[in-house]
XYZ file of C-alpha atoms in Angstrom:
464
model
C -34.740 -65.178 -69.392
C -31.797 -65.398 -71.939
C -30.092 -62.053 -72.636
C -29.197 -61.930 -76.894
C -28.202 -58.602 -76.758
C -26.891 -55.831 -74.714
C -26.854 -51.655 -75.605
C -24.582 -49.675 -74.295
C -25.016 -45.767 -73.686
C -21.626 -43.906 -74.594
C -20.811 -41.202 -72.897
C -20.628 -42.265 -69.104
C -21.243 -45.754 -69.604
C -19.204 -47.122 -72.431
C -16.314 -44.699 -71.973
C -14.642 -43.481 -69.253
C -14.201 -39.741 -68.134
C -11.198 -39.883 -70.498
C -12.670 -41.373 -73.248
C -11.745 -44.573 -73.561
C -12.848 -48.073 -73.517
C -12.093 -49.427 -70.154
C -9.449 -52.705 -70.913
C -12.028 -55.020 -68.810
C -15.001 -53.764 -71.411
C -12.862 -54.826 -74.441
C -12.607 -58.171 -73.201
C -15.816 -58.472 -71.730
C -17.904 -57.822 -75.207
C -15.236 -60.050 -77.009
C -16.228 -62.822 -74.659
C -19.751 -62.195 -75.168
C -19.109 -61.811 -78.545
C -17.874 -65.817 -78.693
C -21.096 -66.952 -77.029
C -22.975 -65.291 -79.403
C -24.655 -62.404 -77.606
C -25.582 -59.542 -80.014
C -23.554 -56.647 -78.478
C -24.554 -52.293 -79.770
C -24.981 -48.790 -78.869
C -27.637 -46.719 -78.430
C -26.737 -43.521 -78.213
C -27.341 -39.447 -78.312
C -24.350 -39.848 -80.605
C -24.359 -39.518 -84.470
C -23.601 -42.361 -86.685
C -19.892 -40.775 -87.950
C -18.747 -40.464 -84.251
C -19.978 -44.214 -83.244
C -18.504 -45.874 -86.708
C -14.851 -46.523 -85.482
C -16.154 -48.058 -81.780
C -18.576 -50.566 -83.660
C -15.448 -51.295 -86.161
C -12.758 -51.636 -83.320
C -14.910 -53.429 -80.963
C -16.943 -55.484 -83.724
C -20.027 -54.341 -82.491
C -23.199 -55.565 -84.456
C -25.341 -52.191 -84.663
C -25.964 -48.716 -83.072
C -28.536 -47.025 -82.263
C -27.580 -43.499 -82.816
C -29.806 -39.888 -82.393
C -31.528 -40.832 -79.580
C -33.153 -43.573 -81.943
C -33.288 -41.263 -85.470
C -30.691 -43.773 -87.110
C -29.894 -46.807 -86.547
C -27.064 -48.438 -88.721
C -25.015 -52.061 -88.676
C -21.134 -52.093 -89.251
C -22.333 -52.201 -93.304
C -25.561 -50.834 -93.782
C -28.664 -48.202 -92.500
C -31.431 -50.189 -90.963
C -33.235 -47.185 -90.282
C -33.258 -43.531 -90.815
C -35.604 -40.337 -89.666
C -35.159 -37.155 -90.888
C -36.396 -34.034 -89.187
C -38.656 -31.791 -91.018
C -37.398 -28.567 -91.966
C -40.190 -26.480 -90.567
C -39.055 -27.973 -86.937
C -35.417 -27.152 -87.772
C -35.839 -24.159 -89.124
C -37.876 -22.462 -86.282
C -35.308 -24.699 -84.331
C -32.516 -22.076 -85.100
C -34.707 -18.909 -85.022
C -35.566 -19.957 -81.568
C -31.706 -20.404 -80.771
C -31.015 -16.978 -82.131
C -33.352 -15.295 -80.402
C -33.004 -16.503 -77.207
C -28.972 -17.063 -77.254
C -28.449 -20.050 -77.268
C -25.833 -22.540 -78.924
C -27.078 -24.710 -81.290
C -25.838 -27.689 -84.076
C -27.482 -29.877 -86.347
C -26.961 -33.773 -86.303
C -26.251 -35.357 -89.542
C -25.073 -38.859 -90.480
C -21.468 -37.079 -90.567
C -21.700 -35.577 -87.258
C -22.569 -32.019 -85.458
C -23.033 -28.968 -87.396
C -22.662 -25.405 -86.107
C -22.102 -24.859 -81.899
C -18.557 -24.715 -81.095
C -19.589 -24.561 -77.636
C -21.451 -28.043 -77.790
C -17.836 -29.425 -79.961
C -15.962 -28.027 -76.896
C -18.480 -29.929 -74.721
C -18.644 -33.238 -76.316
C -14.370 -33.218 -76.439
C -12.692 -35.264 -73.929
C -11.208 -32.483 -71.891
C -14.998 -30.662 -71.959
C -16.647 -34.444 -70.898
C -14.252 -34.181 -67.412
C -15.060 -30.712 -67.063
C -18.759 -31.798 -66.835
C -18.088 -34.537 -64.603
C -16.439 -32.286 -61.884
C -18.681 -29.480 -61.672
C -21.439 -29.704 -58.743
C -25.067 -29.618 -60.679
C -26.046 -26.424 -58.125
C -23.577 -24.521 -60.269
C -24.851 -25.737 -63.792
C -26.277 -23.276 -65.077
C -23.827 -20.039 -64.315
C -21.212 -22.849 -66.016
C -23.344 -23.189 -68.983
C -23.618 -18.905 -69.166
C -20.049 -18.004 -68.710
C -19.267 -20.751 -71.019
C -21.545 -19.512 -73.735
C -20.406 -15.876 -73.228
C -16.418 -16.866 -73.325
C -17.163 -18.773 -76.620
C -19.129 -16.123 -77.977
C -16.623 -13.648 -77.633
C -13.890 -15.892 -79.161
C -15.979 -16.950 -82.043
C -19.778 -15.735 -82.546
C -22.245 -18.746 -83.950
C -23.574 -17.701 -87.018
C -27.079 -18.434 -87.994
C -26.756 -18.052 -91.771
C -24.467 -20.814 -92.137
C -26.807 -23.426 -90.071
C -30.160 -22.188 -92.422
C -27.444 -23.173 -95.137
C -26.401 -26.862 -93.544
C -30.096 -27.380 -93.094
C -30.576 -28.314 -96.649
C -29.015 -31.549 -95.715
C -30.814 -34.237 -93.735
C -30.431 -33.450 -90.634
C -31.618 -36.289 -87.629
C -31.460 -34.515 -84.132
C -30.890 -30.833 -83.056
C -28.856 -30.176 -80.457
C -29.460 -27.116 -77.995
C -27.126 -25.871 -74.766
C -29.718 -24.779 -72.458
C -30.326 -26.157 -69.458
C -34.192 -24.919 -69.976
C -36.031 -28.165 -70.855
C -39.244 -27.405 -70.097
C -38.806 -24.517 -72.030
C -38.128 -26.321 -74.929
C -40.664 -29.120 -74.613
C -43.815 -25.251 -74.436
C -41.772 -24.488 -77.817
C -41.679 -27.469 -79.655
C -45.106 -29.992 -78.396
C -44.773 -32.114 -81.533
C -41.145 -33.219 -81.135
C -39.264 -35.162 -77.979
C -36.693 -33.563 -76.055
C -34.290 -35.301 -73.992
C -30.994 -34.877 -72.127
C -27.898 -36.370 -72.172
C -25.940 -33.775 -70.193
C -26.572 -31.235 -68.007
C -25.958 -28.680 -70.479
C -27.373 -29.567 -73.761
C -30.433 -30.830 -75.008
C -31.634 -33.278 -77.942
C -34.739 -32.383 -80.217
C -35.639 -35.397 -82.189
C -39.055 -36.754 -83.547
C -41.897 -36.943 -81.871
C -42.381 -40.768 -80.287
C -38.686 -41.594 -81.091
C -36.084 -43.028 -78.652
C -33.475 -45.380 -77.652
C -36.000 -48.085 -76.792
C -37.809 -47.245 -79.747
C -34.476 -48.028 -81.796
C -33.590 -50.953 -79.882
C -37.114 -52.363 -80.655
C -36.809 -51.877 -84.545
C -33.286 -54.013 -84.289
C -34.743 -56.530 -82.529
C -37.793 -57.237 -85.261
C -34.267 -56.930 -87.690
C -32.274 -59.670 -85.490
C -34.908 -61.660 -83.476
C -35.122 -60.212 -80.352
C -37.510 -59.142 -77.951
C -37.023 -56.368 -75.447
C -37.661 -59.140 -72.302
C -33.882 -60.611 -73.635
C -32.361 -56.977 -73.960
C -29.840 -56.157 -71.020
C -28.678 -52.317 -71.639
C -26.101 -49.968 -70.143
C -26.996 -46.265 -69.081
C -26.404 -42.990 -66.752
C -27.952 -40.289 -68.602
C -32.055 -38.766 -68.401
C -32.351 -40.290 -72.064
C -31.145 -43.378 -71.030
C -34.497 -43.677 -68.307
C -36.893 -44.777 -70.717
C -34.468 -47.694 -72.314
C -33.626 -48.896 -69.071
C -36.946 -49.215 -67.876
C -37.935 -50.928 -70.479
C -35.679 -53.535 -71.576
C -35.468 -57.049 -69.876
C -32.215 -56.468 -67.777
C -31.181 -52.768 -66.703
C -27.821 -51.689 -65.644
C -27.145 -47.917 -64.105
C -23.664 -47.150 -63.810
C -21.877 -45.719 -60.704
C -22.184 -42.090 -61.674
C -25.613 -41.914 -62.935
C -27.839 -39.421 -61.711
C -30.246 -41.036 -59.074
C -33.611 -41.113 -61.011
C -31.826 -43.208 -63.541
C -30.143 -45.301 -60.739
C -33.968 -45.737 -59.480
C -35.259 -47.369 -62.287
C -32.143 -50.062 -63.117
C -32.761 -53.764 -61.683
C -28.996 -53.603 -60.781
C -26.425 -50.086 -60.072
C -23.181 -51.285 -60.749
C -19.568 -49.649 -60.464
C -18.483 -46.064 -62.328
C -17.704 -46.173 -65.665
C -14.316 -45.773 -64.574
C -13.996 -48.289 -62.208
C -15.040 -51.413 -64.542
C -18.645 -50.809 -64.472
C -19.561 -53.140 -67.031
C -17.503 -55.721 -66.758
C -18.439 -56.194 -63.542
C -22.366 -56.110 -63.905
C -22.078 -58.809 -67.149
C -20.069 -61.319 -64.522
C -23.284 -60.350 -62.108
C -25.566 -61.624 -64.716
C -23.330 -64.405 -65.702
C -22.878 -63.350 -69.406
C -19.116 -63.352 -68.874
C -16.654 -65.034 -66.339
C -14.019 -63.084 -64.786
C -11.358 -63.967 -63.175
C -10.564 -63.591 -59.254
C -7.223 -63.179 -57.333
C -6.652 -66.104 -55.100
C -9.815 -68.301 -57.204
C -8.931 -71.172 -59.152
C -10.530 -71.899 -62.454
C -11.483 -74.832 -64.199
C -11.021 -75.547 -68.226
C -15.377 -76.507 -67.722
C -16.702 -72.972 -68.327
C -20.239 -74.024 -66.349
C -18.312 -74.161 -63.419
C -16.717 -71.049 -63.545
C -19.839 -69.801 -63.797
C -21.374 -70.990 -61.120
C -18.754 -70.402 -58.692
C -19.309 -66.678 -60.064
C -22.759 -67.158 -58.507
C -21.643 -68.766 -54.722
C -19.108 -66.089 -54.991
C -21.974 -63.317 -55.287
C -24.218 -65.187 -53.084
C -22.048 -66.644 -50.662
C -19.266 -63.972 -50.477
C -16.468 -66.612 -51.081
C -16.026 -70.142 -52.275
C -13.859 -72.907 -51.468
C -10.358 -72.812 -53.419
C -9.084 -76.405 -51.735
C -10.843 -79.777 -51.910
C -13.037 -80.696 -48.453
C -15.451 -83.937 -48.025
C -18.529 -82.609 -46.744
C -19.757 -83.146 -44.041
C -23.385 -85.626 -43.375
C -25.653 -82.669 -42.753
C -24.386 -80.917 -45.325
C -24.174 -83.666 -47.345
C -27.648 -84.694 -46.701
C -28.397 -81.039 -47.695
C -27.216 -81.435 -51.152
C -28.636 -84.161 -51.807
C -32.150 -83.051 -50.718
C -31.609 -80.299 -53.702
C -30.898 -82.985 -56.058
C -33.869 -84.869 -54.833
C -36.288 -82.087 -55.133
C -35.361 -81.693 -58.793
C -35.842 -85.558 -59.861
C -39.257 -85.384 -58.109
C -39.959 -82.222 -60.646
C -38.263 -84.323 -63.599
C -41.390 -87.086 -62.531
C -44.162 -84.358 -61.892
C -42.880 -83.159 -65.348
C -43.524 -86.447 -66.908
C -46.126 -87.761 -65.664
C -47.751 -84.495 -67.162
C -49.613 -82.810 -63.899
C -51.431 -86.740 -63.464
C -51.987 -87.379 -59.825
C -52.133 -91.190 -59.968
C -49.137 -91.454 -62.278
C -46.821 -89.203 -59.935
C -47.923 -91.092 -56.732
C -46.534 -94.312 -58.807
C -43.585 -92.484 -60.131
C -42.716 -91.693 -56.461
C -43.219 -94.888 -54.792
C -40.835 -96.260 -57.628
C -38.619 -93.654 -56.719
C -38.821 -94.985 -53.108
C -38.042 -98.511 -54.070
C -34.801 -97.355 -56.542
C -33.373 -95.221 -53.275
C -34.401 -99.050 -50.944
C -32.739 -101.085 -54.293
C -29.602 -98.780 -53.978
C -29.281 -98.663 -49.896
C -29.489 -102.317 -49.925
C -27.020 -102.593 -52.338
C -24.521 -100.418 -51.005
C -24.851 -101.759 -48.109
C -24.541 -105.642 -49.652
C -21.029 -104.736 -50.412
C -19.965 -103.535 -47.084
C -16.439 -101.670 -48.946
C -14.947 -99.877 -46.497
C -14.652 -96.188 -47.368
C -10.708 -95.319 -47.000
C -11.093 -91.884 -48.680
C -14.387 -90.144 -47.766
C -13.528 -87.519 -50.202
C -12.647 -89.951 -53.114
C -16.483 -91.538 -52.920
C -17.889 -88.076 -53.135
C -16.259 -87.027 -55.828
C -16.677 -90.504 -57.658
C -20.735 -90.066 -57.116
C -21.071 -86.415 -57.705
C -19.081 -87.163 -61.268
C -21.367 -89.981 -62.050
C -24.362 -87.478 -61.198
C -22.779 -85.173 -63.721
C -22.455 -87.678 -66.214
C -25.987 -89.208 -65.799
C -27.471 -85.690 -66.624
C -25.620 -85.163 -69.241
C -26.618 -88.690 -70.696
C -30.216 -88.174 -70.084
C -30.055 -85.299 -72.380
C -28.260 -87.264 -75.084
C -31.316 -90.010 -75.117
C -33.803 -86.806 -74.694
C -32.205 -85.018 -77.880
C -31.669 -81.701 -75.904
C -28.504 -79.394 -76.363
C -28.313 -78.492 -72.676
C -26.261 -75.230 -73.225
C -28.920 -72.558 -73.752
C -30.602 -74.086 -70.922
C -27.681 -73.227 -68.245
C -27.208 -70.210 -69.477
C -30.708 -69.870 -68.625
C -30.899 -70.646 -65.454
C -27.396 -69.733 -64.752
C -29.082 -66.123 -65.488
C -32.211 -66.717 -63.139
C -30.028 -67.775 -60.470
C -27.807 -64.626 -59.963
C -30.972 -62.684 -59.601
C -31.750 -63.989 -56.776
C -30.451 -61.205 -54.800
C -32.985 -59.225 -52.719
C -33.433 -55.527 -52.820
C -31.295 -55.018 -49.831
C -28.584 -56.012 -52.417
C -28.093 -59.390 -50.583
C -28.889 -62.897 -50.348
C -30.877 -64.716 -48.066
C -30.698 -68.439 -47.176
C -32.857 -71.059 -46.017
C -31.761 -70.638 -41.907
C -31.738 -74.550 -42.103
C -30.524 -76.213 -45.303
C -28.386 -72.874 -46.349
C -30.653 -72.695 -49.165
C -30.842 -69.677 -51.381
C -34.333 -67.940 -51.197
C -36.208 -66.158 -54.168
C -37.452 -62.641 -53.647
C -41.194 -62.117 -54.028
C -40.364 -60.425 -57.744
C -38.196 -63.296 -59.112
C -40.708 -64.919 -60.970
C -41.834 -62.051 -63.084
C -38.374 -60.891 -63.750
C -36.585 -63.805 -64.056
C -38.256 -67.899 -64.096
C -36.596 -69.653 -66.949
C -39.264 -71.606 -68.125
C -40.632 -69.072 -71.561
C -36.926 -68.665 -72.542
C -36.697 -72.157 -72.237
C -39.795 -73.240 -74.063
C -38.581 -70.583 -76.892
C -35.157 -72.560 -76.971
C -36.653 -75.894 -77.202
C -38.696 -74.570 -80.029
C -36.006 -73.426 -81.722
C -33.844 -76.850 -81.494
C -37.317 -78.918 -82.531
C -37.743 -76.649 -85.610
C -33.871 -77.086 -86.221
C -34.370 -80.834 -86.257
C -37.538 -81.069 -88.181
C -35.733 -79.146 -91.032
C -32.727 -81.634 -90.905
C -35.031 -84.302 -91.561
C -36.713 -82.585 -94.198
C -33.192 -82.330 -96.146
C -32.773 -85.982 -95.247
C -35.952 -86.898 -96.842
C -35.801 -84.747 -99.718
């Protein structure tokens, strides 16, 4: 399964508990960026507050409202508006019962001063730090400070109204409450303290979805970034989830991977899991062939280290290897003699004679072998270069196709959040799962579809 595109959450997951885009994010979305991976938001957040992130970071679209609007760097793809009945009784509700409430527009919040305090940097690391037992005396000495300092007044929010207005916004920490009061919309929480009304049915997957029928994606090749309760339903829904460090544990408990904190280099460091970006290790070398980077990212993850100085290997291990290599020419036959029984029996035994052909040969020669090392290398590049060559008579870009299976590979980690090996040959071992969530083979019929239909309409404009 190919990931073409990846959602970040904000708050928590995109930025860190002071607001900022970790240094290691930056880099990681430019370098995804370069391979072409579609890179957004999706987001409680209202289009105004996410417009300088998707121009500074070059995002490609964003997913804001919980899914109400959804915008690129130039244009609205999508837009919801709440009806007024639901706002209306929205803020009668609020007054009533005392509680803090603003209106989401495409310019941004409208009306709480408590939920502006909240949503500020310094009010974000406040949130962070206070124990979840204590919530909700936080959330009513908070309301009654505010209060006092500046009363909310109701008049002025029946007058913003008029407006389009996308989400409402609610500090309470009652949402079951709120879902008795309002049965035909969706609420959902981002923070402990507040609470989103939006449209009934709507939501960040929801969002991500309508992009995708925009940009030619389906959800399977999604990978998306959360922490939050309104992050849940993306994550368990998209192809590739990710919880950060400090997510809350039901969100951690439906995420295929948890990764670091979202201020320890979260995401930067669940991407290199995945293999959508390569990142650099003290005391690793790296090569100018970005393949192998990548796949000493995966022995690094599965093996725990890698080997930074040349070494001949030894004839077990040797022997080894080359039983991998073997098993995969035997599938290149089975593959083309198309499933026949007869014609893969003859395929094999003239598989049989080639390896006879080539010992006798070898051994014809009778060159002594000064530099063990040397030969290895010398027959490992010519393996390399025979591959590649095969794909040049087939027609096949083989690029897509390793960064298929690069992607299959490093999820071959079992739930214990470890890798098991063959106790024998050392070779990696599959957990039961690993075909449903990640065998290459529809991503890579899709790609070869894709380059077939590329070439047939080359040869049209040839003809014509």
């Amino acid at each position: 399964m190919a990931v073409k595109a990846v959602f970040f959450d904000i708050d928590g997951t995109l930025l860190n508990d002071m607001k900022k885009v970790q240094r290691s994010t930056q880099k990681a979305i430019s370098e995804m960026k370069k391979q072409g991976i579609l890179v957004g938001l999706a987001t409680g957040r209202g289009p105004g507050f996410v417009a300088p992130f998707m121009e500074n970071l070059g995002l490609d679209f964003a997913v804001t409202y919980n899914g109400q609007y959804i915008i690129t760097r130039d244009k609205i793809l999508y837009q919801n508006q709440l009806p007024k009945s639901l706002i209306y009784k929205a803020i009668k509700f609020a007054s009533s019962n005392r509680m803090e409430i603003s209106l989401g527009s495409a310019d941004g919040l409208l009306g709480s001063n408590i939920i502006n305090m909240g949503t500020s940097p310094v009010g974000q690391v406040i949130s962070r730090l206070v124990p979840k037992k204590w919530t909700k005396s936080v959330e009513r000495g908070f309301k009654y400070l505010v209060r006092r300092v500046k009363p909310q007044n109701s008049q002025y929010l029946l007058t913003m109204m008029r407006q389009p207005v996308y989400q409402i916004v609610l500090i309470t920490t009652k949402t079951q409450l709120l879902r008795e009061e309002f049965p035909t919309a969706t609420v959902t929480r981002s923070s402990p303290y507040s609470a989103d009304v939006i449209s009934q049915g709507q939501s960040k997957i929801k969002g991500i979805a309508r992009v995708g029928e925009v940009f030619g994606f389906d959800l399977s090749e999604v990978m998306a970034f959360g922490d939050s309760d309104n992050d849940m339903e993306m994550l368990s829904g998209v192809g590739v989830a990710v919880a950060m460090g400090n997510a809350n544990e039901e969100v951690k408990a439906v995420a295929h991977y948890v990764t670091e904190t979202n201020n320890k280099d979260g995401i930067a460091q669940a991407l290199a899991h995945f293999g959508l970006i390569h990142v650099e290790q003290e005391k690793v070398f790296g090569s100018r062939d970005d393949n192998f980077n990548r796949v000493k990212d995966f022995h690094q993850l599965m093996d725990g280290e890698t080997c930074e100085k040349p070494r001949v290997y030894d004839l077990e291990e040797a022997g080894h290897r080359s039983g991998f290599k073997a098993e995969e020419i035997v599938e290149f036959l089975y593959a083309t003699s198309g499933g026949n029984t007869d014609l893969f029996k003859n395929a094999v035994e003239d598989l049989h004679q080639a390896v006879d052909k080539a010992v006798q040969k070898v051994e014809a020669k009778g060159e002594p072998v000064d530099n063990p090392l040397v030969g290895q290398v010398d027959a490992l590049t010519d393996l390399l270069y025979f591959t590649y060559g095969s794909f040049v008579l087939m027609g096949v870009d083989p690029k897509p196709f390793f960064d298929t299976v690069h992607e299959a590979n490093m999820g071959k980690i079992f739930p214990d959040g470890k890798a098991h090996f063959d106790p024998i040959t050392h070779k990696i071992l599959k957990p039961d799962d690993w075909e449903k969530r990640f065998a290459p083979e529809p991503a890579i019929k899709r790609e070869l579809d894709r380059q077939i239909q590329k070439a047939k309409m080359k040869q049209r404009k040839k003809e014509i």
